[in-house]
Short mmCIF file of C-alpha atoms and ligand atoms in Angstrom, two decimals:
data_model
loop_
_atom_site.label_atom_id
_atom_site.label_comp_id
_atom_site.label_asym_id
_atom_site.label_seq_id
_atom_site.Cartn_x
_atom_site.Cartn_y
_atom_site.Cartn_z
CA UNK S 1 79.11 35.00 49.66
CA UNK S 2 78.82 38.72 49.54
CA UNK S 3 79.71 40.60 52.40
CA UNK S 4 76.66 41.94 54.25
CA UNK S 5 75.80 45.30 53.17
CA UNK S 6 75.52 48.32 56.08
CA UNK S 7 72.05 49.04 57.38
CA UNK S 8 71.86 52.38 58.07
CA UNK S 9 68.23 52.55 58.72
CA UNK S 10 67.42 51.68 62.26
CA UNK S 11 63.82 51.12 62.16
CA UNK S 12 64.05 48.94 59.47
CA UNK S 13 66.61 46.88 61.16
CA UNK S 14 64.48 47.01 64.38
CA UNK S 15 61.14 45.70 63.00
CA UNK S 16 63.12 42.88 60.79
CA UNK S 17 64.94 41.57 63.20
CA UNK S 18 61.56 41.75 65.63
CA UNK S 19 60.23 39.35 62.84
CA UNK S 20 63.24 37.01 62.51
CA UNK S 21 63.37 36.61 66.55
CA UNK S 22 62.02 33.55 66.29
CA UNK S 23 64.49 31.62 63.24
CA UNK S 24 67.46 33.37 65.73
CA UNK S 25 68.92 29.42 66.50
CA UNK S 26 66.44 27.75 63.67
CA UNK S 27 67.96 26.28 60.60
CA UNK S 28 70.75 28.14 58.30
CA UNK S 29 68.24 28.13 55.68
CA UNK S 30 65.90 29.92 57.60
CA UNK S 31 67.77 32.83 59.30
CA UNK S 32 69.13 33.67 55.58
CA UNK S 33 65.70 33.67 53.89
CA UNK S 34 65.05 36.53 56.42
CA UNK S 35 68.41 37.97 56.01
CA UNK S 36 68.14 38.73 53.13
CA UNK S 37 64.74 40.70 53.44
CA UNK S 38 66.72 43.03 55.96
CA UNK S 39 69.49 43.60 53.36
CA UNK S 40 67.25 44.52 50.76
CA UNK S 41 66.28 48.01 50.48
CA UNK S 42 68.18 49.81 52.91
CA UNK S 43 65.80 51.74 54.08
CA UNK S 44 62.58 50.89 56.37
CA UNK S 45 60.48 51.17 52.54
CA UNK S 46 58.76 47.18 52.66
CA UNK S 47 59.20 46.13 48.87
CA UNK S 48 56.39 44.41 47.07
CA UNK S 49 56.11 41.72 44.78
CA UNK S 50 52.68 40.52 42.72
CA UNK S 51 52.54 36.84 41.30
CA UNK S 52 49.22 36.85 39.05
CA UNK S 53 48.47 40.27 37.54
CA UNK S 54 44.98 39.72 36.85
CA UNK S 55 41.61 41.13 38.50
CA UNK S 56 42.27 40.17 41.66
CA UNK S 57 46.09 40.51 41.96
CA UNK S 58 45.42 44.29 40.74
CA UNK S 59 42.75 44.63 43.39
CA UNK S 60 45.30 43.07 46.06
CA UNK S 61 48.74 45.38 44.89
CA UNK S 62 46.16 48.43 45.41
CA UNK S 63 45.12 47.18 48.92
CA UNK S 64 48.30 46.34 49.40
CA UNK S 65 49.67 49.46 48.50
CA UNK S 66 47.18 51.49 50.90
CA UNK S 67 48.07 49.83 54.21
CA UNK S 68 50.84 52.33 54.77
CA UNK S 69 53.00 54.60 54.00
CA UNK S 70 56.36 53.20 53.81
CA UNK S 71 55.22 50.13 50.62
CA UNK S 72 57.00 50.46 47.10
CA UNK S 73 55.65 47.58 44.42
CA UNK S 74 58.74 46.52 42.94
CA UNK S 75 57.95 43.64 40.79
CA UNK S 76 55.69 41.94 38.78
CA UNK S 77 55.02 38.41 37.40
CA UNK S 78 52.73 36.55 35.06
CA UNK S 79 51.95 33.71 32.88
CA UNK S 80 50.60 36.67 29.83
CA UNK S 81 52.51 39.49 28.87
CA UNK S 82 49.31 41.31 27.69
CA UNK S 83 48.11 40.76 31.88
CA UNK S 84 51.26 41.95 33.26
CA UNK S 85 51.11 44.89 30.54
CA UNK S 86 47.45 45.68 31.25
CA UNK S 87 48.20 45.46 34.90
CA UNK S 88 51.04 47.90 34.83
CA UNK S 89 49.04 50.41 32.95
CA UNK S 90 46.68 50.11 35.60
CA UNK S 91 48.57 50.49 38.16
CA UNK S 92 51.40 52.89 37.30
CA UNK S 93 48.10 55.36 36.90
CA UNK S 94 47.05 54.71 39.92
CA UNK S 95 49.83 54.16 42.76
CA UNK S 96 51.66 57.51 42.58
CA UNK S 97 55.20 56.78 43.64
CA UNK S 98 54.21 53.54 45.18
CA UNK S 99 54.72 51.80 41.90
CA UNK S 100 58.10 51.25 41.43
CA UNK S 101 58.54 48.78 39.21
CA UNK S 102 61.44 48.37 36.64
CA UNK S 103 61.16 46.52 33.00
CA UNK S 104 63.40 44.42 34.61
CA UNK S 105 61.50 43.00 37.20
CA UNK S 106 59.00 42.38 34.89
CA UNK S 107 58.31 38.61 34.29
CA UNK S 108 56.57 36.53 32.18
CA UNK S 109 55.94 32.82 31.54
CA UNK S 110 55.44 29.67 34.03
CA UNK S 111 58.55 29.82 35.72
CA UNK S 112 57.92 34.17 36.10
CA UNK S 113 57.27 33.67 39.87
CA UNK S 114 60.49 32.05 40.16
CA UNK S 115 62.32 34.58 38.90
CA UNK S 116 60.32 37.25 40.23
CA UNK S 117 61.11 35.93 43.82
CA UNK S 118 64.75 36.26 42.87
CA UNK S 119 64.41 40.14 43.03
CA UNK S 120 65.18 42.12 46.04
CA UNK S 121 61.48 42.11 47.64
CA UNK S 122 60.38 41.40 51.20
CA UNK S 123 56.32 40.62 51.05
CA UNK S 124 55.02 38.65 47.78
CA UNK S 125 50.95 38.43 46.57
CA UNK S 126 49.98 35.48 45.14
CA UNK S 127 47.23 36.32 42.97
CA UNK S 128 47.38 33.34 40.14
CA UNK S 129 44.53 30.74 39.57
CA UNK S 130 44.37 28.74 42.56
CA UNK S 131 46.20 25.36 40.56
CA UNK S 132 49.32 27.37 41.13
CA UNK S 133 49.58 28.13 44.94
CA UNK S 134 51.29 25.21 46.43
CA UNK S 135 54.00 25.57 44.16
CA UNK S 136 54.71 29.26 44.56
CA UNK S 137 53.84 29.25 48.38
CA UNK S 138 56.28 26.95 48.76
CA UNK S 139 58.86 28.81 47.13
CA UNK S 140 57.86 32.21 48.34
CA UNK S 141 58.42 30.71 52.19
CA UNK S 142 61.47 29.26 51.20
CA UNK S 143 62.86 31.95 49.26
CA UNK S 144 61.93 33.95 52.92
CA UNK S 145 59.16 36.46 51.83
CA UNK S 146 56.25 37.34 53.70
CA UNK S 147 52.86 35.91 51.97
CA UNK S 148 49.30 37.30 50.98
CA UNK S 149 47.78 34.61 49.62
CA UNK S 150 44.27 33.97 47.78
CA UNK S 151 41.95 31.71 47.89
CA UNK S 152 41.78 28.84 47.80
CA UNK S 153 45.06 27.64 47.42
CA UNK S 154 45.11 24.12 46.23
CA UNK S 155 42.72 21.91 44.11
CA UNK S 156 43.32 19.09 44.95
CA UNK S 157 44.50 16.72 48.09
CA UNK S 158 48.30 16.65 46.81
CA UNK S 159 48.11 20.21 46.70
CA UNK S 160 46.39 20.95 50.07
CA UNK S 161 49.06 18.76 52.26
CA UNK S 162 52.07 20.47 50.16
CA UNK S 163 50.69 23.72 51.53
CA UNK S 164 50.51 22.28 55.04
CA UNK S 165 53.96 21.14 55.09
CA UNK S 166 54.76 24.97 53.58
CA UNK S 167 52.54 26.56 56.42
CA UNK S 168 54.45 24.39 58.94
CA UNK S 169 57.95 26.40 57.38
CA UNK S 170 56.30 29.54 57.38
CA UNK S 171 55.73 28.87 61.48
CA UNK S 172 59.40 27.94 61.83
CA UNK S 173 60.53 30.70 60.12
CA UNK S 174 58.20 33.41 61.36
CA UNK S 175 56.65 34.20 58.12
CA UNK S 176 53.66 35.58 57.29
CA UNK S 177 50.61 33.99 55.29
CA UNK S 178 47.72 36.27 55.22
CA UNK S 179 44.72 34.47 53.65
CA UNK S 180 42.23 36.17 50.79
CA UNK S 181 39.36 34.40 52.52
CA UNK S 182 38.45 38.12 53.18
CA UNK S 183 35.38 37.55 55.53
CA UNK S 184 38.16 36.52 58.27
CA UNK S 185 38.96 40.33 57.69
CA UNK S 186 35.45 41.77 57.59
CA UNK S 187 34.56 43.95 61.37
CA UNK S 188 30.92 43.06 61.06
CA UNK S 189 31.48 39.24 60.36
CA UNK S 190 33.76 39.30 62.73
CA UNK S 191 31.62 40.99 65.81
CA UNK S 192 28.57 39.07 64.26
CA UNK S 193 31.09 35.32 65.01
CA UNK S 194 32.20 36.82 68.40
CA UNK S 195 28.72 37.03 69.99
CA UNK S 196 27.80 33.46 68.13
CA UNK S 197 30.83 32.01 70.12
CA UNK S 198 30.18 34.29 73.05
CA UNK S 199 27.28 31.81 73.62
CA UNK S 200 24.35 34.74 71.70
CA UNK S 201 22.40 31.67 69.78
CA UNK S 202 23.32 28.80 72.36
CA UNK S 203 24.96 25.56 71.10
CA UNK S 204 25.06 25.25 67.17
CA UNK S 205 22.94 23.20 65.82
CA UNK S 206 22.96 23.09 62.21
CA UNK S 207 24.38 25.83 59.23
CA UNK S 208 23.12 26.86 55.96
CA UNK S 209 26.00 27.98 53.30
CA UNK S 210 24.39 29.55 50.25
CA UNK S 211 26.15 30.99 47.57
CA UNK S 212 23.68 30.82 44.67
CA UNK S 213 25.24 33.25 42.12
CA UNK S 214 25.10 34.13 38.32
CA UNK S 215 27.69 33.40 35.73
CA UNK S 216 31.08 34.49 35.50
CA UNK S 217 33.55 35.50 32.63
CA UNK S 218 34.16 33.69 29.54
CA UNK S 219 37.48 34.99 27.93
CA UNK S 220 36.83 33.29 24.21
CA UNK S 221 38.84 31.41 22.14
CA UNK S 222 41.86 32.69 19.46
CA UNK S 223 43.11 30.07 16.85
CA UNK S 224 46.69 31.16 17.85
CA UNK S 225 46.04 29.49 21.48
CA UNK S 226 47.02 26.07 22.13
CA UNK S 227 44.65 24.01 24.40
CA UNK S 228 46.92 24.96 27.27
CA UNK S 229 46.16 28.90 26.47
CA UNK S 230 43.19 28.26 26.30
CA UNK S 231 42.87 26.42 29.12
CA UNK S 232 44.57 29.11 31.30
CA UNK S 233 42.62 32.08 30.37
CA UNK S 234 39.58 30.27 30.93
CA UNK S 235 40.80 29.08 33.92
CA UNK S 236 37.21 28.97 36.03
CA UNK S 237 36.21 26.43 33.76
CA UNK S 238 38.51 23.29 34.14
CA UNK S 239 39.04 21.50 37.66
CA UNK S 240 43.00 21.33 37.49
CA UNK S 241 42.92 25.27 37.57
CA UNK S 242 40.16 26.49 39.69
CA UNK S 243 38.86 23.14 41.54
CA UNK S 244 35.53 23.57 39.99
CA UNK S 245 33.42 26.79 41.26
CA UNK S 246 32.62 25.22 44.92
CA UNK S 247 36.51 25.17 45.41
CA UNK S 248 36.77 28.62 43.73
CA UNK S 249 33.76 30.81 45.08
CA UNK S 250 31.96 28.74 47.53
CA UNK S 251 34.85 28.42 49.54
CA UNK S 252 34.11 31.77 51.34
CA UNK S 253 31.15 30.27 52.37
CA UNK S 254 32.76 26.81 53.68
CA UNK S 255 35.52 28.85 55.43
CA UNK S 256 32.50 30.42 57.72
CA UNK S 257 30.96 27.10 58.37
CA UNK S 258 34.85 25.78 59.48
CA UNK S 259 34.90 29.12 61.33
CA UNK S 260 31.97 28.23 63.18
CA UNK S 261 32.51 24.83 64.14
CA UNK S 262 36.23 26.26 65.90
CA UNK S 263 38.52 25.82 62.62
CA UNK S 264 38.10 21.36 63.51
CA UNK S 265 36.85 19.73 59.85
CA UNK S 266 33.64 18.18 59.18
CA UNK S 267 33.97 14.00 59.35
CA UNK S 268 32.02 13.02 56.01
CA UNK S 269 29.86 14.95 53.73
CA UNK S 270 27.61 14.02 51.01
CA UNK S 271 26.59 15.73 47.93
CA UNK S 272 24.66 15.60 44.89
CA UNK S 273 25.47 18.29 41.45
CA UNK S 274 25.65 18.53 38.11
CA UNK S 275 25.98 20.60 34.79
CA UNK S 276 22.39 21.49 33.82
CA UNK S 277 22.34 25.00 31.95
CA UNK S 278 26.57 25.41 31.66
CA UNK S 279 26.60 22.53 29.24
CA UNK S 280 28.53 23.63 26.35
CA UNK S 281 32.04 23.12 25.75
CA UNK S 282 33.30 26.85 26.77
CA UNK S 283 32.39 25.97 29.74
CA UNK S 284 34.70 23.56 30.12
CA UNK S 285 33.64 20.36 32.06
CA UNK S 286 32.53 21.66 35.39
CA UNK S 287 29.68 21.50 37.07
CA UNK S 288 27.30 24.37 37.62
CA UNK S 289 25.80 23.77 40.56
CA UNK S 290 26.78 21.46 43.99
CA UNK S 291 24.70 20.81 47.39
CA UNK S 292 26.29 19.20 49.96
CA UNK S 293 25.70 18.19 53.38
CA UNK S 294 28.90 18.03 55.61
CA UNK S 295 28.94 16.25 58.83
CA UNK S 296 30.92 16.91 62.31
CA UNK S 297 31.99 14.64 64.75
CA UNK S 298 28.98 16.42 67.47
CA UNK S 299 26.05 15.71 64.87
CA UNK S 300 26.17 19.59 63.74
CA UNK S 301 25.17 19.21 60.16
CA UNK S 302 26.60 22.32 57.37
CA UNK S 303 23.99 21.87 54.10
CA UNK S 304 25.65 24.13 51.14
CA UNK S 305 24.44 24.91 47.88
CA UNK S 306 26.34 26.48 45.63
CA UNK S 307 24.86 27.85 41.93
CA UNK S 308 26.39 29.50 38.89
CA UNK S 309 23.12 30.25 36.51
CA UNK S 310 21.47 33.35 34.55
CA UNK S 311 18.24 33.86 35.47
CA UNK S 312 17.82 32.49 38.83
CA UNK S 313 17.45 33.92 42.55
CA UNK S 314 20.49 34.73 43.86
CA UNK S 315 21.43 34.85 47.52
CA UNK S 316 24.99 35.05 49.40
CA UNK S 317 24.43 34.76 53.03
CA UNK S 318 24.73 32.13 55.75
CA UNK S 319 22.15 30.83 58.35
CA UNK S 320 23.16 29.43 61.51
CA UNK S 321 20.81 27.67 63.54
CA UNK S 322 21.36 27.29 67.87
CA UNK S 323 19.58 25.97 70.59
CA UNK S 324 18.35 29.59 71.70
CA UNK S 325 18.48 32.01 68.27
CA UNK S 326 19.60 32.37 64.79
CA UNK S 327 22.02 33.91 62.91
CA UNK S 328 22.62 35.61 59.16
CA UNK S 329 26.23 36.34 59.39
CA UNK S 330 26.65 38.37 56.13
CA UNK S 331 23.87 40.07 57.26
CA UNK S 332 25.32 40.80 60.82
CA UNK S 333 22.62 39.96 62.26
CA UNK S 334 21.23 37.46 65.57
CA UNK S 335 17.69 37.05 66.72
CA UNK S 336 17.02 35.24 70.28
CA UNK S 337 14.06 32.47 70.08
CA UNK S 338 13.30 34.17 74.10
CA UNK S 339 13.34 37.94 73.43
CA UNK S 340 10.27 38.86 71.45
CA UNK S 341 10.33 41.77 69.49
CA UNK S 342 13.49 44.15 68.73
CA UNK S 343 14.67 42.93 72.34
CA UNK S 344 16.01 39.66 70.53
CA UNK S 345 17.36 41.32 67.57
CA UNK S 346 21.04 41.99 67.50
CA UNK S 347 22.45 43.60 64.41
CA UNK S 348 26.28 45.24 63.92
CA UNK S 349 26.38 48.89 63.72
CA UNK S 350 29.97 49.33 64.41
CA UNK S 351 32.54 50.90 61.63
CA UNK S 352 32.60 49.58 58.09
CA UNK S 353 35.69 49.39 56.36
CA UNK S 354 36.88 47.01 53.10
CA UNK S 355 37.65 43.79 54.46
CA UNK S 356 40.39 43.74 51.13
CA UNK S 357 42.10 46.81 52.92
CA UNK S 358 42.00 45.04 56.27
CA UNK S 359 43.60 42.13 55.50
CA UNK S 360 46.71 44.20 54.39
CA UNK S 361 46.64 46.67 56.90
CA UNK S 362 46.73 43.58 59.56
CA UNK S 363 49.17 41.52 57.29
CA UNK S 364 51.95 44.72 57.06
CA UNK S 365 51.02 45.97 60.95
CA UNK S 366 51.94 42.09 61.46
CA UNK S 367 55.36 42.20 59.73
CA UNK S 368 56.32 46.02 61.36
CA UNK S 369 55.37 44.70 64.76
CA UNK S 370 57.01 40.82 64.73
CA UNK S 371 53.44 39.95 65.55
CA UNK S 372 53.15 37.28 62.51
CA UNK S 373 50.06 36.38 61.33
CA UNK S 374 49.50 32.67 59.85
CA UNK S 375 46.04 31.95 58.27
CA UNK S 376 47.41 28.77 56.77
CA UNK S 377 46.05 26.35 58.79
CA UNK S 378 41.71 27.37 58.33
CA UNK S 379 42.87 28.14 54.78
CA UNK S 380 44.01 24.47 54.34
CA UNK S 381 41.13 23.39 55.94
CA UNK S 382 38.46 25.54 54.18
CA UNK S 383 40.11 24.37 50.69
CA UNK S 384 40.11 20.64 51.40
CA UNK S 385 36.42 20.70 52.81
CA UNK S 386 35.49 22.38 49.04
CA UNK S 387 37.49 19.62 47.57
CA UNK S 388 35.99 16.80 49.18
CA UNK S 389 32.50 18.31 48.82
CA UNK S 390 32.68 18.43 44.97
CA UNK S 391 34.46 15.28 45.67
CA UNK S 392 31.56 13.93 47.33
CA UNK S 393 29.34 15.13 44.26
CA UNK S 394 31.60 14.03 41.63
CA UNK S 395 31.77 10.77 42.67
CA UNK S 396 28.09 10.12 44.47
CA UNK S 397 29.58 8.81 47.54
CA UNK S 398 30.25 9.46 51.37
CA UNK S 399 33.28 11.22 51.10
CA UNK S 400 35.33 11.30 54.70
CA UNK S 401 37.70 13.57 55.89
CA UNK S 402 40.44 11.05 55.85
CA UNK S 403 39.68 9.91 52.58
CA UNK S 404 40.15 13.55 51.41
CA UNK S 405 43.36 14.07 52.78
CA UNK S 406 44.82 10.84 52.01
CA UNK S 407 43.60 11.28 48.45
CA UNK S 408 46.58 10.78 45.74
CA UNK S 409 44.45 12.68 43.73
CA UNK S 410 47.11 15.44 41.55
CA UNK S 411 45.08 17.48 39.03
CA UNK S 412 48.56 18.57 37.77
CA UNK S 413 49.12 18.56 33.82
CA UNK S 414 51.63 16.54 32.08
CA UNK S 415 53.68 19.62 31.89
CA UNK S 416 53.70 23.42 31.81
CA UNK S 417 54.47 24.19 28.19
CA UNK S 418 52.24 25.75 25.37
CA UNK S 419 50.96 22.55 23.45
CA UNK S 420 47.64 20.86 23.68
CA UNK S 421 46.39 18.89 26.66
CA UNK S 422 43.03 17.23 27.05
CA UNK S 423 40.01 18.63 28.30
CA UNK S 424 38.67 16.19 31.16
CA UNK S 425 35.64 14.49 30.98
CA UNK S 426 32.60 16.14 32.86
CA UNK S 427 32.01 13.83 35.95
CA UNK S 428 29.26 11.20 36.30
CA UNK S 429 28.05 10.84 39.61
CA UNK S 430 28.02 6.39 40.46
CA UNK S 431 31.08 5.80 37.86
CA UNK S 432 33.69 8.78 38.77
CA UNK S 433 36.05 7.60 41.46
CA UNK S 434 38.05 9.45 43.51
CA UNK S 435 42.00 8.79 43.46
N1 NAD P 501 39.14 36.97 47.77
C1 NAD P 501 38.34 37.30 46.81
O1 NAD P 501 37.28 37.89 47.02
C2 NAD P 501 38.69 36.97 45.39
C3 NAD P 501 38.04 37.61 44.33
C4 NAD P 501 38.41 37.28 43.02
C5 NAD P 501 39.40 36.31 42.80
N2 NAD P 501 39.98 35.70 43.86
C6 NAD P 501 41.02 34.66 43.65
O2 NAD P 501 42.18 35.29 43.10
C7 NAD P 501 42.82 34.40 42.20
C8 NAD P 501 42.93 35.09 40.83
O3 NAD P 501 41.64 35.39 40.34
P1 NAD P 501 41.40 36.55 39.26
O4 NAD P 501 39.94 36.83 39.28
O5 NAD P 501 42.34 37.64 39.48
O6 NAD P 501 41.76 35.80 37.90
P2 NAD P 501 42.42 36.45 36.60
O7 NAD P 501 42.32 35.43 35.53
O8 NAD P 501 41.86 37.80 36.37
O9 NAD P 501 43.95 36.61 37.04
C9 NAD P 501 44.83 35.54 37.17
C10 NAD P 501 46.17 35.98 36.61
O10 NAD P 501 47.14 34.98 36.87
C11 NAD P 501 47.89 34.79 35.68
N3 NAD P 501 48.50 33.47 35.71
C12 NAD P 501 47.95 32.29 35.36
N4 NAD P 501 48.80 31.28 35.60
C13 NAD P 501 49.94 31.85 36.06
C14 NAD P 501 51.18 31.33 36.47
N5 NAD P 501 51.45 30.02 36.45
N6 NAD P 501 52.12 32.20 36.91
C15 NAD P 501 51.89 33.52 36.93
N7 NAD P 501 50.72 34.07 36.55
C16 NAD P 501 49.75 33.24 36.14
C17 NAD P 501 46.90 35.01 34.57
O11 NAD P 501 47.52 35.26 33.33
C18 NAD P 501 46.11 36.17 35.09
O12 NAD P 501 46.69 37.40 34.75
C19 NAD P 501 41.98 33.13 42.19
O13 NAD P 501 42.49 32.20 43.09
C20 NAD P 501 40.62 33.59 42.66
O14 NAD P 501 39.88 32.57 43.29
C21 NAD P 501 39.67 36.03 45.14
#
């Protein structure tokens, strides 16, 4: 082993070793995977890494990047060389001297976040489809970076308990894992959930999730793509990669309802969905829309409905019933069944910022301070709820929360390599079984 390099920066030494307190006495493993984030720049600059350069990862190294001052980007990794390309473009333009990043940190291909975590970085974003995430949290925590991690990050059971066991390692070694379930983030969500737990609406009594939505992008088809390729860059449209869209998009709405009912999962749920106006083949075999009613342990019932279709109303908001009001929580708003008039109304008016800068600024205050944050727990949660909803739908039955997370079900491919795997068949409600 090398001998350990001089720190001459104080500060940076301070806040690190504020942040490795807790693996001081944990396992070997541990205390180096923080070790060598204090080693690694020598100076109190936090270095960046981004797994996934597409919309979102772009998005997320800019937030990133805006939390503070002392942030370089250093590295960058993706499946696509034309991504990472038109990522770096992107972002060289706009990061100033942020963006840091050398051809040789550059990576490209499946095993690109491996090698990418390899690099001298202290805080990684994992940005790729969500089929991904298990594998690379896993290796992020163990390689002993800090995480920001989207949503959701499994897609099926397998994946889900993998990134339990990973959360658990993140805990031990006082690691990070920032979640990109962004309304978590958001100050008017967040004052609008504080006076529904404050007592504002009374007991709960039953939830309404809608995220009834339009279409999203199609990236086409080239004859030079294999069905994996293909697959990938049209990621949205096939359950090993995305989950299906309640896992992918509706998730944000789940999250609240878990957020509501205190972060404890629903006991059953029920669902009924389909593929009505998505039905041809580019759109893979999922299904276009879900409802499903979810079930906790005190009676409190969570119906959600979940749409991707052109041409119909659209709304994004969710409706929590109580024993003495309502709330709209994307709304920020609470109205008292007692108070007539404007004296029942409640409705944020407190500072609005971008929930995607928040949840960087908190994540890097987090690190500099040795206050860790670790979302992985509700994230977990939230994910495996969406999967055992569409679960529920798939199949046509009861689906319980046990059954969900003692699922064998692994969505995985064959392998990772460029050649052509199948397209699943679309689900039929009565003959689809869940593993
Ligand atoms: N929090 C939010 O509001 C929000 C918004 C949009 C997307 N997202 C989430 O962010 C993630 C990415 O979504 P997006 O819209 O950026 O998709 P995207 O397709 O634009 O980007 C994904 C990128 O990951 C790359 N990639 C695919 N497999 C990879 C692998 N194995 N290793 C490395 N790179 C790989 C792709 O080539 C692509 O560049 C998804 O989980 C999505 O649900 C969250």
């Amino acid at each position: 082993m090398s001998p350990t390099p001089p720190i001459k920066d104080p500060s940076r030494r301070d806040f690190l070793q504020k942040s490795s307190a807790a693996v001081v006495g944990g396992s070997l493993v541990a205390s180096l995977g923080v070790a060598r984030t204090v080693h690694a720049a020598g100076s109190d600059t936090l270095r960046v890494g981004l797994i996934g350069c597409g919309g979102r990862g772009s998005g997320a190294a800019k937030n990133a990047m805006q939390a503070e001052d002392n942030l370089q980007l250093v590295a960058l990794a993706d499946a696509f060389g034309d991504q990472l390309d038109h990522c770096k473009k992107i972002l060289e333009r706009t990061l100033g001297k942020k963006y840091a990043v050398n051809d040789e940190n550059c990576f490209v291909g499946f095993d690109a976040y491996k090698q990418l975590l390899e690099t001298d970085l202290d805080v990684v974003l994992l940005c790729t489809p969500p089929h991904f995430r298990p594998a690379q949290l896993r290796a992020a925590i163990e390689a002993g970076k800090h995480v920001f991690c989207e949503k959701p990050v499994a897609v099926d059971p397998t994946g889900v308990r993998s990134v339990l066991e990973t959360v658990e390692l993140a805990k031990q070694k006082n690691l990070s894992i920032v979640s990109g379930l962004c309304w978590r983030y958001e100050y008017g969500v967040r004052a609008t959930m504080d006076r529904i737990k404050d007592g504002a609406i009374g007991d709960i009594v039953s939830i309404q999730e809608n995220y009834l939505a339009n279409t999203l992008w199609h990236r086409g088809r080239k004859d030079s793509w294999s069905e994996m390729e293909y697959q990938m860059r049209n990621w949205l449209y096939f359950a090993w990669l995305s989950g299906d869209h309640i896992v992918e998009q509706h998730i944000h709405s789940l999250d609240k309802a878990l957020w509501l009912m205190d972060d404890q999962p629903p006991v059953s749920c029920t669902g009924l969905g389909g593929r009505q106006a998505r039905t041809d083949e580019q759109w893979g075999h999922i299904f276009d829309h879900f409802a499903v009613c979810y079930e906790w342990a005190n009676g409190v019932k969570t119906f959600a409905y979940t749409r991707q279709m052109k041409g119909c109303h659209n709304d994004v908001d969710d409706y929590v019933l109580g024993t003495k009001g309502s709330a709209r929580i994307l709304k920020n708003e609470i109205t008292r069944i007692d108070k007539p008039g404007d004296e029942g109304k409640w409705k944020y008016k407190g500072i609005k910022a971008s929930m995607y800068d928040i949840e960087h600024k908190e994540l890097f205050a987090g690190i500099r301070s040795g206050k860790i944050i670790n979302n992985g727990t509700y994230m977990s949660y939230s994910t495996l709820m969406a999967i055992m909803g569409r679960e529920a739908c798939y199949t046509g039955q009861k689906i319980t929360w046990e059954q969900a997370m003692n699922s064998q079900q692994d969505l995985s491919p064959p392998a990772y390599a460029w050649t052509d795997i199948e397209v699943p068949q679309v689900a039929v409600p009565g003959k689809t079984k869940l593993a």
